[in-house]
Coordinates of C-alpha atoms in Angstrom, one line a residue:
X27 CA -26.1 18.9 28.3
X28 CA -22.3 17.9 28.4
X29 CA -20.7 17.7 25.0
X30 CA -20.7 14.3 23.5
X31 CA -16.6 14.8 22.8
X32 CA -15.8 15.5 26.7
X33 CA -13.2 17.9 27.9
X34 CA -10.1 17.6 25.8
X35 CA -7.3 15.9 27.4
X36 CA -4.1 18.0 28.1
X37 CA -1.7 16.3 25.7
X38 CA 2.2 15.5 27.3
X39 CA 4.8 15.6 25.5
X40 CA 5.7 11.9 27.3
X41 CA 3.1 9.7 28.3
X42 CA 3.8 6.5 29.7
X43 CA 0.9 4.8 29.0
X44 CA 1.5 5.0 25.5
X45 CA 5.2 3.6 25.1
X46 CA 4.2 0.0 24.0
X47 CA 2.1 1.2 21.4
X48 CA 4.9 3.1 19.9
X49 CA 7.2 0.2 20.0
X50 CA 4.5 -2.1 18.3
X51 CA 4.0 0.1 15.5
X52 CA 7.3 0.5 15.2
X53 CA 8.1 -3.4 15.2
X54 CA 5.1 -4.3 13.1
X55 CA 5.4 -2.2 9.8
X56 CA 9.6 -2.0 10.3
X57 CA 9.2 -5.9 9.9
X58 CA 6.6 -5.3 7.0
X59 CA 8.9 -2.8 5.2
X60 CA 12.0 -5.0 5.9
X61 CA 9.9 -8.1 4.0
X62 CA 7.1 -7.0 1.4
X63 CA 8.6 -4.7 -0.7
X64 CA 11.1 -7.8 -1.4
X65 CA 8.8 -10.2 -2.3
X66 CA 7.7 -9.4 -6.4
X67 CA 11.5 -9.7 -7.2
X68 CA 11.7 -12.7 -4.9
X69 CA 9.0 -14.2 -6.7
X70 CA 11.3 -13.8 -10.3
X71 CA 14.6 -14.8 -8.1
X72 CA 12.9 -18.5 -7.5
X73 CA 11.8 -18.5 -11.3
X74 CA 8.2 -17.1 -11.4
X75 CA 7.0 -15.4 -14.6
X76 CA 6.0 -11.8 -15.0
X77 CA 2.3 -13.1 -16.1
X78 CA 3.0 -15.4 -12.7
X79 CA 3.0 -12.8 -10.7
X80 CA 0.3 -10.9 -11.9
X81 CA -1.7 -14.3 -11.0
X82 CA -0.5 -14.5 -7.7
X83 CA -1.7 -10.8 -7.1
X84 CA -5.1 -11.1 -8.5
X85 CA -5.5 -14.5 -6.4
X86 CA -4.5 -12.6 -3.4
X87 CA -7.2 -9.9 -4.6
X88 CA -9.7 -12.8 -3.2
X89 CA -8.4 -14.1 -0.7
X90 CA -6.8 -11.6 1.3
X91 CA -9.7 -9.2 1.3
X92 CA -11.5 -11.3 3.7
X93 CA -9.5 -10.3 6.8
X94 CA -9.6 -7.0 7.4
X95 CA -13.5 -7.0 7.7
X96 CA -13.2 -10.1 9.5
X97 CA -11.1 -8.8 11.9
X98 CA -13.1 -5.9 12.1
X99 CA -16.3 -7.6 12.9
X100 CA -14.7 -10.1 15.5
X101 CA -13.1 -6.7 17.3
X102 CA -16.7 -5.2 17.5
X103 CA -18.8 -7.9 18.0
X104 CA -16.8 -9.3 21.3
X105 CA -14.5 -5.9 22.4
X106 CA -11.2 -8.0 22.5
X107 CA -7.9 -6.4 20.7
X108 CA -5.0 -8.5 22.4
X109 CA -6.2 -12.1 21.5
X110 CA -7.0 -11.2 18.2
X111 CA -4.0 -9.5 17.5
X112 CA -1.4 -11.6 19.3
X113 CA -2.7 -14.8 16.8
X114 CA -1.9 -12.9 13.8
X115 CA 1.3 -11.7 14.5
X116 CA 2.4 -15.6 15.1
X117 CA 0.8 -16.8 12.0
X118 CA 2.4 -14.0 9.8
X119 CA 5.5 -14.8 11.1
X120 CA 5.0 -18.4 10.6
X121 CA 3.2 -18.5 7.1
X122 CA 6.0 -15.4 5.8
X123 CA 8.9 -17.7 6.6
X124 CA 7.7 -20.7 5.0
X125 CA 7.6 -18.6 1.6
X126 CA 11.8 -18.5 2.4
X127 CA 11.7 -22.4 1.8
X128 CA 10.4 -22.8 -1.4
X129 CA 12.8 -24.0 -3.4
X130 CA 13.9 -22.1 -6.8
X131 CA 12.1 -23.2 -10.1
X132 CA 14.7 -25.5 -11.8
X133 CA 14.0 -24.6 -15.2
X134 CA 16.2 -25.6 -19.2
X135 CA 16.6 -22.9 -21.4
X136 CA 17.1 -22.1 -25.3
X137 CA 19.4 -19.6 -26.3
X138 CA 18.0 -17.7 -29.2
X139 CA 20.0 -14.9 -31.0
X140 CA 18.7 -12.3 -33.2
X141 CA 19.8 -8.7 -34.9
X142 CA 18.9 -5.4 -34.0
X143 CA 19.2 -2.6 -35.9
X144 CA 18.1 1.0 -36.4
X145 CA 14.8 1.9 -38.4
X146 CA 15.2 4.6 -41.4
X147 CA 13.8 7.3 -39.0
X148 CA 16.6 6.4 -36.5
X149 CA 13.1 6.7 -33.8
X150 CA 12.5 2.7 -33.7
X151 CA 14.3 -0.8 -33.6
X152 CA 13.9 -3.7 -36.2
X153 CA 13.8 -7.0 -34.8
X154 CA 15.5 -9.6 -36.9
X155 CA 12.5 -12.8 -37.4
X156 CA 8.9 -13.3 -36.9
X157 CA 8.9 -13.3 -32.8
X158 CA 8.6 -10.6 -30.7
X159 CA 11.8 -10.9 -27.6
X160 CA 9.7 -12.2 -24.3
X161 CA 12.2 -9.6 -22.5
X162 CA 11.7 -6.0 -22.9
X163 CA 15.4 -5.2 -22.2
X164 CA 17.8 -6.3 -24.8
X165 CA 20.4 -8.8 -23.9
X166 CA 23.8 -6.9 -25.7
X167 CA 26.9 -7.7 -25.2
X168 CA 28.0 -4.4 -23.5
X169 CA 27.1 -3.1 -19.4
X170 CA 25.8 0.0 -19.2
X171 CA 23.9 1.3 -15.4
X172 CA 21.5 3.5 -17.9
X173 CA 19.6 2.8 -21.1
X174 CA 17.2 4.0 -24.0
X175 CA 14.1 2.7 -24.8
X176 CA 12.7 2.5 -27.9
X177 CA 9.5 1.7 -30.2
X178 CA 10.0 -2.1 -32.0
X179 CA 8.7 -3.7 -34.8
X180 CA 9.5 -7.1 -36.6
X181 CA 11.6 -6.6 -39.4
X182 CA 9.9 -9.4 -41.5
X183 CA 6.8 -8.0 -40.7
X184 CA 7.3 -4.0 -40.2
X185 CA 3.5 -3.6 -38.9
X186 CA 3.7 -6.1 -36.3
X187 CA 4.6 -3.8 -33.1
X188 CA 6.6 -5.5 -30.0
X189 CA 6.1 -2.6 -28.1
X190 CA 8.7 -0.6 -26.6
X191 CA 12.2 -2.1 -25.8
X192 CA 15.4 -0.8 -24.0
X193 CA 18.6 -0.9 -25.2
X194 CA 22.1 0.3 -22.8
X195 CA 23.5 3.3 -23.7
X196 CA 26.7 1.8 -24.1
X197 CA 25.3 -0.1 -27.5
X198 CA 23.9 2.8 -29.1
X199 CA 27.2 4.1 -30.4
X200 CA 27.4 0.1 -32.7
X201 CA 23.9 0.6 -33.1
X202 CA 23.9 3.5 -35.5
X203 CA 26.7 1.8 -37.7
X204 CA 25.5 -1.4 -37.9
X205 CA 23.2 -4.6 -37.0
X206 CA 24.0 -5.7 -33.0
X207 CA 23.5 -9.1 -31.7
X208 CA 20.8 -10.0 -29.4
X209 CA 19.9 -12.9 -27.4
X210 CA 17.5 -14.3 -24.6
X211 CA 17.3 -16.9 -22.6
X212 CA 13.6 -18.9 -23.3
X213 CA 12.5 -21.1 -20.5
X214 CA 11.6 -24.6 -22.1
X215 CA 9.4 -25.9 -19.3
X216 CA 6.2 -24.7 -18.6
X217 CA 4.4 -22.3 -16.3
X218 CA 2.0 -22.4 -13.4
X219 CA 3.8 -26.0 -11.8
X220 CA 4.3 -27.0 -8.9
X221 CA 6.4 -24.2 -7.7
X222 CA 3.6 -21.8 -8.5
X223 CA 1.5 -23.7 -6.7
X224 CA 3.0 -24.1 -3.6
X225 CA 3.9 -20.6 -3.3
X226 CA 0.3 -18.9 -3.8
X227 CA -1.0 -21.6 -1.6
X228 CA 1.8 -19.9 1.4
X229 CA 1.5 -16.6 0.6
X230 CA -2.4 -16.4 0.7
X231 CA -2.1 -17.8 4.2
X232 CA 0.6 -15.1 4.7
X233 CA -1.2 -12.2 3.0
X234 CA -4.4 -12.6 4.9
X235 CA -2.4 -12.6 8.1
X236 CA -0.5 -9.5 7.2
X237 CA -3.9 -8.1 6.7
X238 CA -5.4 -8.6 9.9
X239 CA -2.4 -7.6 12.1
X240 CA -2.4 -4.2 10.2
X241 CA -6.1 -3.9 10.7
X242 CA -6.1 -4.4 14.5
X243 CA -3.5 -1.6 14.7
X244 CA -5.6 1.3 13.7
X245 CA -8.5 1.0 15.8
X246 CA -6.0 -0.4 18.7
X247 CA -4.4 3.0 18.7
X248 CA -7.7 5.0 18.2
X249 CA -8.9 3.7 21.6
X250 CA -5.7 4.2 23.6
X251 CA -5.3 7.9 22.2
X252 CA -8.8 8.4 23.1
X253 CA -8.2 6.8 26.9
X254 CA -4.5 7.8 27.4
X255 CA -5.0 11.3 25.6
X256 CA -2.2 11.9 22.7
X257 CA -2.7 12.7 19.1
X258 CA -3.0 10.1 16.6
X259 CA -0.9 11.3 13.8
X260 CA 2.1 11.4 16.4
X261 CA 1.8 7.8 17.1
X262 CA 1.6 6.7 13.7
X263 CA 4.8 8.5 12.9
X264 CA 6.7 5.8 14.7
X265 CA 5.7 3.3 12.2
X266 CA 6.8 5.6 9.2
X267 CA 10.0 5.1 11.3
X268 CA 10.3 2.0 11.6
X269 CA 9.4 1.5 7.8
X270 CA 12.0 4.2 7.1
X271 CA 15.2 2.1 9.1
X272 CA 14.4 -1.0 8.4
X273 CA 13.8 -1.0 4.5
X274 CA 17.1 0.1 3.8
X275 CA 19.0 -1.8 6.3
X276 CA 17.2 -5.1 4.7
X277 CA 18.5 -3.8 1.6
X278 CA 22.2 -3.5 3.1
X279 CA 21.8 -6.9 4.2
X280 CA 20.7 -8.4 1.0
X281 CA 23.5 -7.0 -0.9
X282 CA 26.5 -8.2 1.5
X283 CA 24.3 -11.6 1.6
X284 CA 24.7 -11.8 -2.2
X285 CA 27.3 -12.7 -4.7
X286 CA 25.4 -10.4 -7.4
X287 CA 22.4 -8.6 -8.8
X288 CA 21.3 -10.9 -11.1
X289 CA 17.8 -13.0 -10.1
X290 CA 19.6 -16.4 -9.2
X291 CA 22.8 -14.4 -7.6
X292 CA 20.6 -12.1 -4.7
X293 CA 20.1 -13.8 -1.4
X294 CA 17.1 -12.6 0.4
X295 CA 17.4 -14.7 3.6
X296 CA 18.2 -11.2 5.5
X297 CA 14.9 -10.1 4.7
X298 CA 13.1 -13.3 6.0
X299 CA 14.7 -13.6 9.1
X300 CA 14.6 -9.3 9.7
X301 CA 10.9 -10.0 9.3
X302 CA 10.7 -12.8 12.2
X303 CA 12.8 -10.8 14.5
X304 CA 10.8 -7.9 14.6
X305 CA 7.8 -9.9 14.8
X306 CA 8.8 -11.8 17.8
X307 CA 9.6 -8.3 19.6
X308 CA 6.0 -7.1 19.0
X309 CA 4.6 -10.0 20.1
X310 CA 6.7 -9.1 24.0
X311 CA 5.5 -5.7 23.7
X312 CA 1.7 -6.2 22.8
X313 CA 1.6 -8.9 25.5
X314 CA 2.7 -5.5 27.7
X315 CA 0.7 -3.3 25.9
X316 CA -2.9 -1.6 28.5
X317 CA -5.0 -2.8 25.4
X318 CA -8.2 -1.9 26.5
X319 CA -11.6 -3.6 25.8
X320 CA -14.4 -1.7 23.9
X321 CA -18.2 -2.3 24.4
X322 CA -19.5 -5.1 22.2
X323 CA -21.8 -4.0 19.5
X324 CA -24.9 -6.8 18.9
X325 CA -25.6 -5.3 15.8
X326 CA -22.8 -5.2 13.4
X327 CA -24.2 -6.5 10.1
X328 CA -27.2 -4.4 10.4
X329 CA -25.4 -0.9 11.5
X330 CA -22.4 -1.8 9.2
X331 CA -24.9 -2.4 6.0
X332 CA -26.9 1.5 7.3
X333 CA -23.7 3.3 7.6
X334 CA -22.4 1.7 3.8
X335 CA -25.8 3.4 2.4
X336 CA -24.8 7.0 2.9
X337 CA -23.3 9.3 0.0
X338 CA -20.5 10.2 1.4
X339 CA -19.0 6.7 2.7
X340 CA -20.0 5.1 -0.9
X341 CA -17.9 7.8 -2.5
X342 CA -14.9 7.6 0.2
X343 CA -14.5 4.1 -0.4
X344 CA -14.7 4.2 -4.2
X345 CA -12.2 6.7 -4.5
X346 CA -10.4 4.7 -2.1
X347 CA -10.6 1.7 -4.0
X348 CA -8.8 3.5 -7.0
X349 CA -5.7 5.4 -4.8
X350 CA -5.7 1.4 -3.8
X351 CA -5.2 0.4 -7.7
X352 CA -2.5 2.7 -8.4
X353 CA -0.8 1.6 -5.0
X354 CA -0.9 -2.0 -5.6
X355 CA 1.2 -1.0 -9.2
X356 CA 4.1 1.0 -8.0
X357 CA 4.4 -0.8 -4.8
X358 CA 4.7 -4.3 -6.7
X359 CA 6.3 -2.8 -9.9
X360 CA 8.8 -0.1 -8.6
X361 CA 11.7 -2.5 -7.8
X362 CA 11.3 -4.2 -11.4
X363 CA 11.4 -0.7 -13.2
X364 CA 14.6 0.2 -10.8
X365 CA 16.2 -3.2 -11.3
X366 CA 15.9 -2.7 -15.1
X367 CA 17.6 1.1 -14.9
X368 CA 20.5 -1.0 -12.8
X369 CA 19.3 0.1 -9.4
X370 CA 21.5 -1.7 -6.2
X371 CA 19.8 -3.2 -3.4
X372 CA 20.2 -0.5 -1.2
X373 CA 19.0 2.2 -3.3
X374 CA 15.5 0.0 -3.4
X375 CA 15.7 0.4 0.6
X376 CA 16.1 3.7 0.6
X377 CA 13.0 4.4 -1.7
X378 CA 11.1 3.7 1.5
X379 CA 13.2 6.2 3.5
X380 CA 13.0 8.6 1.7
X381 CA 8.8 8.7 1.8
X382 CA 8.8 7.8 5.4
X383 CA 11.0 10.3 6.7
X384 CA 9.2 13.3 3.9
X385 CA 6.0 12.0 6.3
X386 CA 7.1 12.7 9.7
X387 CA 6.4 16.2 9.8
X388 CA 3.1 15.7 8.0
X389 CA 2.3 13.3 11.1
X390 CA 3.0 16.2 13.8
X391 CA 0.8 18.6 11.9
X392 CA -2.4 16.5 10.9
X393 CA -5.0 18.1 13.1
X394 CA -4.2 21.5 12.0
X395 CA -3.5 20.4 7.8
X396 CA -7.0 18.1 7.6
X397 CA -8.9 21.5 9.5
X398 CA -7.6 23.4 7.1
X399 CA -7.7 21.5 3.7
X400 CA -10.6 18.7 4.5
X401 CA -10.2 15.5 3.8
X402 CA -11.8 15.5 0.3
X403 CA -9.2 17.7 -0.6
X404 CA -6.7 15.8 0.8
X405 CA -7.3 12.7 -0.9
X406 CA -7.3 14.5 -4.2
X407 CA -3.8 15.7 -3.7
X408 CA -3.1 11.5 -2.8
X409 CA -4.1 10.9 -6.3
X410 CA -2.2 13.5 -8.3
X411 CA 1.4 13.0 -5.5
X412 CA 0.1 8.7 -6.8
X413 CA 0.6 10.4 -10.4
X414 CA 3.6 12.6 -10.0
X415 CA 5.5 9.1 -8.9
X416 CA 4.3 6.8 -11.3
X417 CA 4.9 9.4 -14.2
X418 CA 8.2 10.4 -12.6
X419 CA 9.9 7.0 -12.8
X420 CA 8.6 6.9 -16.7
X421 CA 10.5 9.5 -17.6
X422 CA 14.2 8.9 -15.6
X423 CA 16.5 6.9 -16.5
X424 CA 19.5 6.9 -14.0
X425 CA 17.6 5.3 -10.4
X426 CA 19.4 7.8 -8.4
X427 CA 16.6 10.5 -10.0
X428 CA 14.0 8.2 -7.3
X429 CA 15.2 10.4 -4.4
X430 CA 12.9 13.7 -5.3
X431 CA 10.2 11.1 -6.7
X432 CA 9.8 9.4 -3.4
X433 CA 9.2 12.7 -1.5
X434 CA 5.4 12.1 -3.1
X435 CA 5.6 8.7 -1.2
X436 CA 4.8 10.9 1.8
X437 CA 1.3 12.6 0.7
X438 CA 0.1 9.2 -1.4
X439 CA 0.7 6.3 0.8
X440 CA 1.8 7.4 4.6
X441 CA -0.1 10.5 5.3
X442 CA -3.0 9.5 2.9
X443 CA -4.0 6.4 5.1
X444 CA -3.9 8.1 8.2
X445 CA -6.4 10.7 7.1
X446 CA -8.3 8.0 6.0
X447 CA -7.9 6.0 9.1
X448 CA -9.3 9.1 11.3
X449 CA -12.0 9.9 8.6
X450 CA -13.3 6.4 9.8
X451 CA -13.8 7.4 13.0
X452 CA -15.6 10.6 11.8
X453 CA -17.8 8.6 9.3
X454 CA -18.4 5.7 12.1
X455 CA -20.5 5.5 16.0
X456 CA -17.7 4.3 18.0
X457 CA -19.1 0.8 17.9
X458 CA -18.4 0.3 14.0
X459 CA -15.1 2.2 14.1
X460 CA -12.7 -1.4 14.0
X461 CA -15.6 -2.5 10.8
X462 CA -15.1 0.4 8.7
X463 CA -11.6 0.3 9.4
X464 CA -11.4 -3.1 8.4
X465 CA -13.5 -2.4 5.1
X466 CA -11.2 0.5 4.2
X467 CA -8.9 -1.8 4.6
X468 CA -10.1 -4.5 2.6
X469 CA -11.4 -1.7 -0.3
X470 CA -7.5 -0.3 -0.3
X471 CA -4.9 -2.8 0.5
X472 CA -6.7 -5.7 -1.0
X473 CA -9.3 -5.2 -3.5
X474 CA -7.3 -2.0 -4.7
X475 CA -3.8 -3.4 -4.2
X476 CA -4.8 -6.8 -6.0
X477 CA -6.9 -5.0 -9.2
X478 CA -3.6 -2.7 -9.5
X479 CA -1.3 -5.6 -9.6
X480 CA -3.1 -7.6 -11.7
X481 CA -3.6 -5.2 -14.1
X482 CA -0.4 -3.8 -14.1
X483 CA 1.5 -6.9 -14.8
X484 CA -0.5 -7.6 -17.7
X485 CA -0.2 -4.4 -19.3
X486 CA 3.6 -4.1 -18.3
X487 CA 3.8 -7.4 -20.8
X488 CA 2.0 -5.9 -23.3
X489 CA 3.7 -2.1 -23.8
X490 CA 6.3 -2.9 -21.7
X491 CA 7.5 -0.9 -18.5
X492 CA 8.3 2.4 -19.4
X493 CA 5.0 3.0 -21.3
X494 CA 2.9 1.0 -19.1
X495 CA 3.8 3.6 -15.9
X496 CA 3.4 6.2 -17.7
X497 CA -0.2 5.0 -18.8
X498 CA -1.2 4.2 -15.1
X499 CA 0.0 7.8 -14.1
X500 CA -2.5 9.2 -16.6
X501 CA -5.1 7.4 -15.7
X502 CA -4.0 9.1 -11.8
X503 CA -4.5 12.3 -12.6
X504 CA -7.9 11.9 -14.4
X505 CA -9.0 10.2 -11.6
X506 CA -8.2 13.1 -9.3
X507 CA -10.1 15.6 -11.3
X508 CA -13.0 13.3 -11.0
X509 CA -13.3 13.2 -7.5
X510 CA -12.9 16.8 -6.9
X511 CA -15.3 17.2 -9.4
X512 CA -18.2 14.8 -7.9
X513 CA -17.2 16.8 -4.8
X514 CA -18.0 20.0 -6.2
X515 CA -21.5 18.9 -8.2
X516 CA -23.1 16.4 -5.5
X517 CA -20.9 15.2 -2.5
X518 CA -20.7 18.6 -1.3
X519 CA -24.3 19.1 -0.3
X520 CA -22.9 16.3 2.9
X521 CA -20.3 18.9 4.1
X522 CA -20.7 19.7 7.7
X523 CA -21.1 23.5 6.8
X524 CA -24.0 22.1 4.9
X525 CA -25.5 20.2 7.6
X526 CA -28.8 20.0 8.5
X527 CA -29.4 21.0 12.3
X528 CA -30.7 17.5 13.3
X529 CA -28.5 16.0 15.5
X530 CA -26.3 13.0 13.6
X531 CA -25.8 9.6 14.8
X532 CA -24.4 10.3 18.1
X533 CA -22.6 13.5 16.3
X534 CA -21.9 10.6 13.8
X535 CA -19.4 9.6 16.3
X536 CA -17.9 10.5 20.1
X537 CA -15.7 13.5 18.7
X538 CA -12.2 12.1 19.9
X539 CA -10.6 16.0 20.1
X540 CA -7.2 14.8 20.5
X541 CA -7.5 12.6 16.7
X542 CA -10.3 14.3 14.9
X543 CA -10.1 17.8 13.4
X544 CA -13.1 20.2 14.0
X545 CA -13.9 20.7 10.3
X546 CA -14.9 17.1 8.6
X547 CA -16.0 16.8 5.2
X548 CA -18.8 14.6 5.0
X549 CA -20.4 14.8 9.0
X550 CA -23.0 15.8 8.2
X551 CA -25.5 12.3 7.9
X552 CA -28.3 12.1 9.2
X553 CA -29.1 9.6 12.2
X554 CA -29.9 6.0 11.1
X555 CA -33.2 5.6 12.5
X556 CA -34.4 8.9 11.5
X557 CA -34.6 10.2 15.3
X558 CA -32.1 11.8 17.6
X559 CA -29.9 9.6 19.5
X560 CA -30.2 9.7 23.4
X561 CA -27.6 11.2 25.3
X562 CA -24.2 8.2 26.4
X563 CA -24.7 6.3 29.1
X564 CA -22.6 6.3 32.1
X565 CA -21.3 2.6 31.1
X566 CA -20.2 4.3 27.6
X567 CA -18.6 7.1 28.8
X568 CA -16.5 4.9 31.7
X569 CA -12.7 4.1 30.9
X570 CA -12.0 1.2 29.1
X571 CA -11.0 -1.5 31.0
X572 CA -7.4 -2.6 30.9
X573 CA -7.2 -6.0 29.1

């Protein structure tokens, strides 16, 4: 009987057929790069509150999360990628520009000044009054590109804890002789108005659109690799490079745009029109792209709710679920911790370079790494690289410290979701490849991404930022121990060296050679009906058709 896989296709170094897929990645997440990291310090420019934004992330936790699997099931129940794809792109672009038109909050303020001076064990500050500051960096009279951060208290009521506060180092001289003056601005209208509004009404349009296009790509390159021959992880690296270009540049473009780095002074209409550009290329070059079209599956629901019963999928999207939560936070919360140390615009661009560009060589040798480390393993290391970041930029205070911290950008985010992406199509029959894409999807980028912002805003106005990264980096590590650890004391008994000798659900999928590494952790599941599957038939194992 022939094997299931085929004959492995010769790779080439250039293949023809697969040009327009490298440009589209390229176009799509250089325009997402250029745009979303932007936004959470957009949202403060045009007046929104930190509690604001954790709002508009956990409403985005809803409302998002129903396009990926959407998208999914639509792929797999009619085999169409273009239509699908082509629609999002233009309602991303169109719903992401309108967020560039809303105006700024126009807000009054009270000016309220206060002392500051050094507690007895010089290790904490005293707060003159009975209120806590709403801003955890101290407005003194004094610029300073690094600071300290300290413990607070009220100094009316010594037990009452603000949490922890920063100071610039330039103040700390004054501060050890005497009382400094403090002040802050206090908005004197309220929150959640019309502004607020308006904007989470736009960007949940925008998010779920952002959703689906990044949904279609995966499985859209999975099929073209597997009918063009190539290697996956080779023509994901071209949308690390576009992130890496185009994140920085943005930033470039902001700062010459901008008549300063304060909220009301930075100018992000670079970003917004970066992001339709790109867009509008990637719309030319999927309408060239030899998409092809998959056989429809007639049973999507049922297969997809068999396939979400085993062990080992359970467990993969948990886990994924949490590398999603401690995403979401640094993703939306990095450029606030590096605008507080006095970070420039550019310097939050090249953040993204810096990971991107660590990832490249990760992308040429992903066969041979997953074959040799498993993808269990390599999602543990995601978590602890999620940890090493989070804890790194809790302990630094000069920005320019971010360059060796991003280098973990490479294993957590970039590398991480293409294991995950190709574990799919281990885990998945070829007909439910696009769904459990689209779930991952949904489990990391939305439910994941939405729980970590959420959460993290709200415990970033509690302890304030310093303490609350540190917190969530913690919790990163523990995390990783538990997975390896569930690994090693049930999930194991799933390995593929474990298997029974039943065949699996069609080999639990048609073993794409050039994408899949040999050694999977969990292929080992048993077919869904109990019985082995017959052997393809010739209509399966044709070419796709070019759509």
């Amino acid at each position: 009987m022939a094997s299931v896989a085929g004959p492995k296709r010769k790779q080439r170094w250039f293949n023809p057929q697969l040009v327009h897929l490298k440009v589209t990645l390229f176009l799509v997440f250089g325009a997402t790069s250029a745009l979303t990291p932007y936004l959470t310090i957009h949202m403060q420019s045009i007046g929104l509150s930190v509690e604001e934004v954790a709002s508009v992330y956990l409403t985005l936790l809803f409302t998002s999360c129903l396009s990926p699997p959407l998208t999914g099931f639509l792929i797999d129940r009619f085999g169409r990628y273009k239509p699908v794809l082509l629609s999002s792109i233009v309602l991303n672009a169109l719903s992401h520009h309108l967020i560039h038109f809303i105006p700024a909050r126009t807000v009054t303020v009270t000016h309220r000044y206060f002392g500051v001076e050094l507690a007895r064990d010089g290790v904490a500050l005293l707060i003159e009054g009975a209120v806590c500051p709403g801003n955890f960096n101290l407005n003194i009279s004094c610029g300073s590109n690094s600071s300290s951060s300290y413990p607070t208290h009220l100094q009316e009521e010594p037990t009452t804890t603000c949490g922890n506060y920063s100071i610039p180092d330039c103040a700390l001289e004054d501060l050890k002789s005497g009382t400094l003056s403090a002040s802050e601005q206090t908005p004197a209208g309220t929150e959640y108005d019309g502004t607020f509004w308006t904007y989470l009404a736009i960007r949940f349009v925008a998010t779920s659109m952002l959703s689906s296009t990044l949904t279609i790509t995966d499985p859209i390159a999975l099929d073209m690799v597997e009918q063009h021959g190539g290697d996956f992880g080779r023509e994901k690296l071209f949308s690390s490079v576009g992130m890496a270009i185009f994140t920085p540049l943005t930033g470039l473009m902001i700062d010459a745009w901008s008549t300063g780095s304060g909220p009301t002074e930075t100018v992000y209409t670079p970003a917004f029109y970066t992001y339709d550009l790109l867009l509008l290329g990637s719309l030319v070059s999927v309408g060239l792209m030899p998409i092809g079209c998959k056989t429809p599956s007639e049973s999507v629901m049922k297969d997809t709710r068999r396939i979400l019963r085993l062990p080992p999928v359970l467990a993969f999207l948990v886990f994924l679920f949490l590398l999603g939560n401690f995403w979401g936070f640094i993703e939306s919360y990095l450029f606030v911790i590096m605008k507080a140390m006095g970070s420039p615009n550019y310097l939050l661009g090249l953040t993204y370079t810096v990971g991107t560009v660590a990832s490249i060589p990760m992308m040429y040798l992903l066969e041979r790494i997953t074959r040799r480390v498993g993808h269990v393993n390599l999602l543990v290391i995601a978590f602890f690289a999620h940890a090493l970041r989070i804890l790194g930029y809790s302990w630094i205070e000069n920005p320019f410290w971010c360059f060796p911290i991003e280098l973990n950008e490479a294993i957590s985010c970039y590398f991480m979701w293409v294991v995950a992406t190709t574990y799919c199509a281990v885990l998945a029959p070829n007909n439910l490849v696009a769904t459990l894409i689209g779930i991952a999807g949904m489990v990391h980028f939305c439910l994941g991404k939405g729980v970590g912002s959420f959460a993290g805003g709200f415990l970033i106005a509690r302890v304030g930022l310093k303490l609350a990264f540190r917190y969530v980096g913690y919790v990163a590590v523990c995390c990783g121990v538990l997975y390896k650890l569930v690994h090693l004391v049930w999930l194991h008994r799933y390995d593929g060296r474990n298997a029974p000798r039943e065949r699996t659900v069609e080999e639990f999928v048609k073993r794409r050679a050039s994408i899949v590494p040999k050694v999977d952790q969990f292929g080992s599941a048993v077919s869904f009906t109990g019985r082995p599957k017959l052997p393809p038939t010739e209509e399966e194992q044709a070419p796709l058709e070019k759509g």
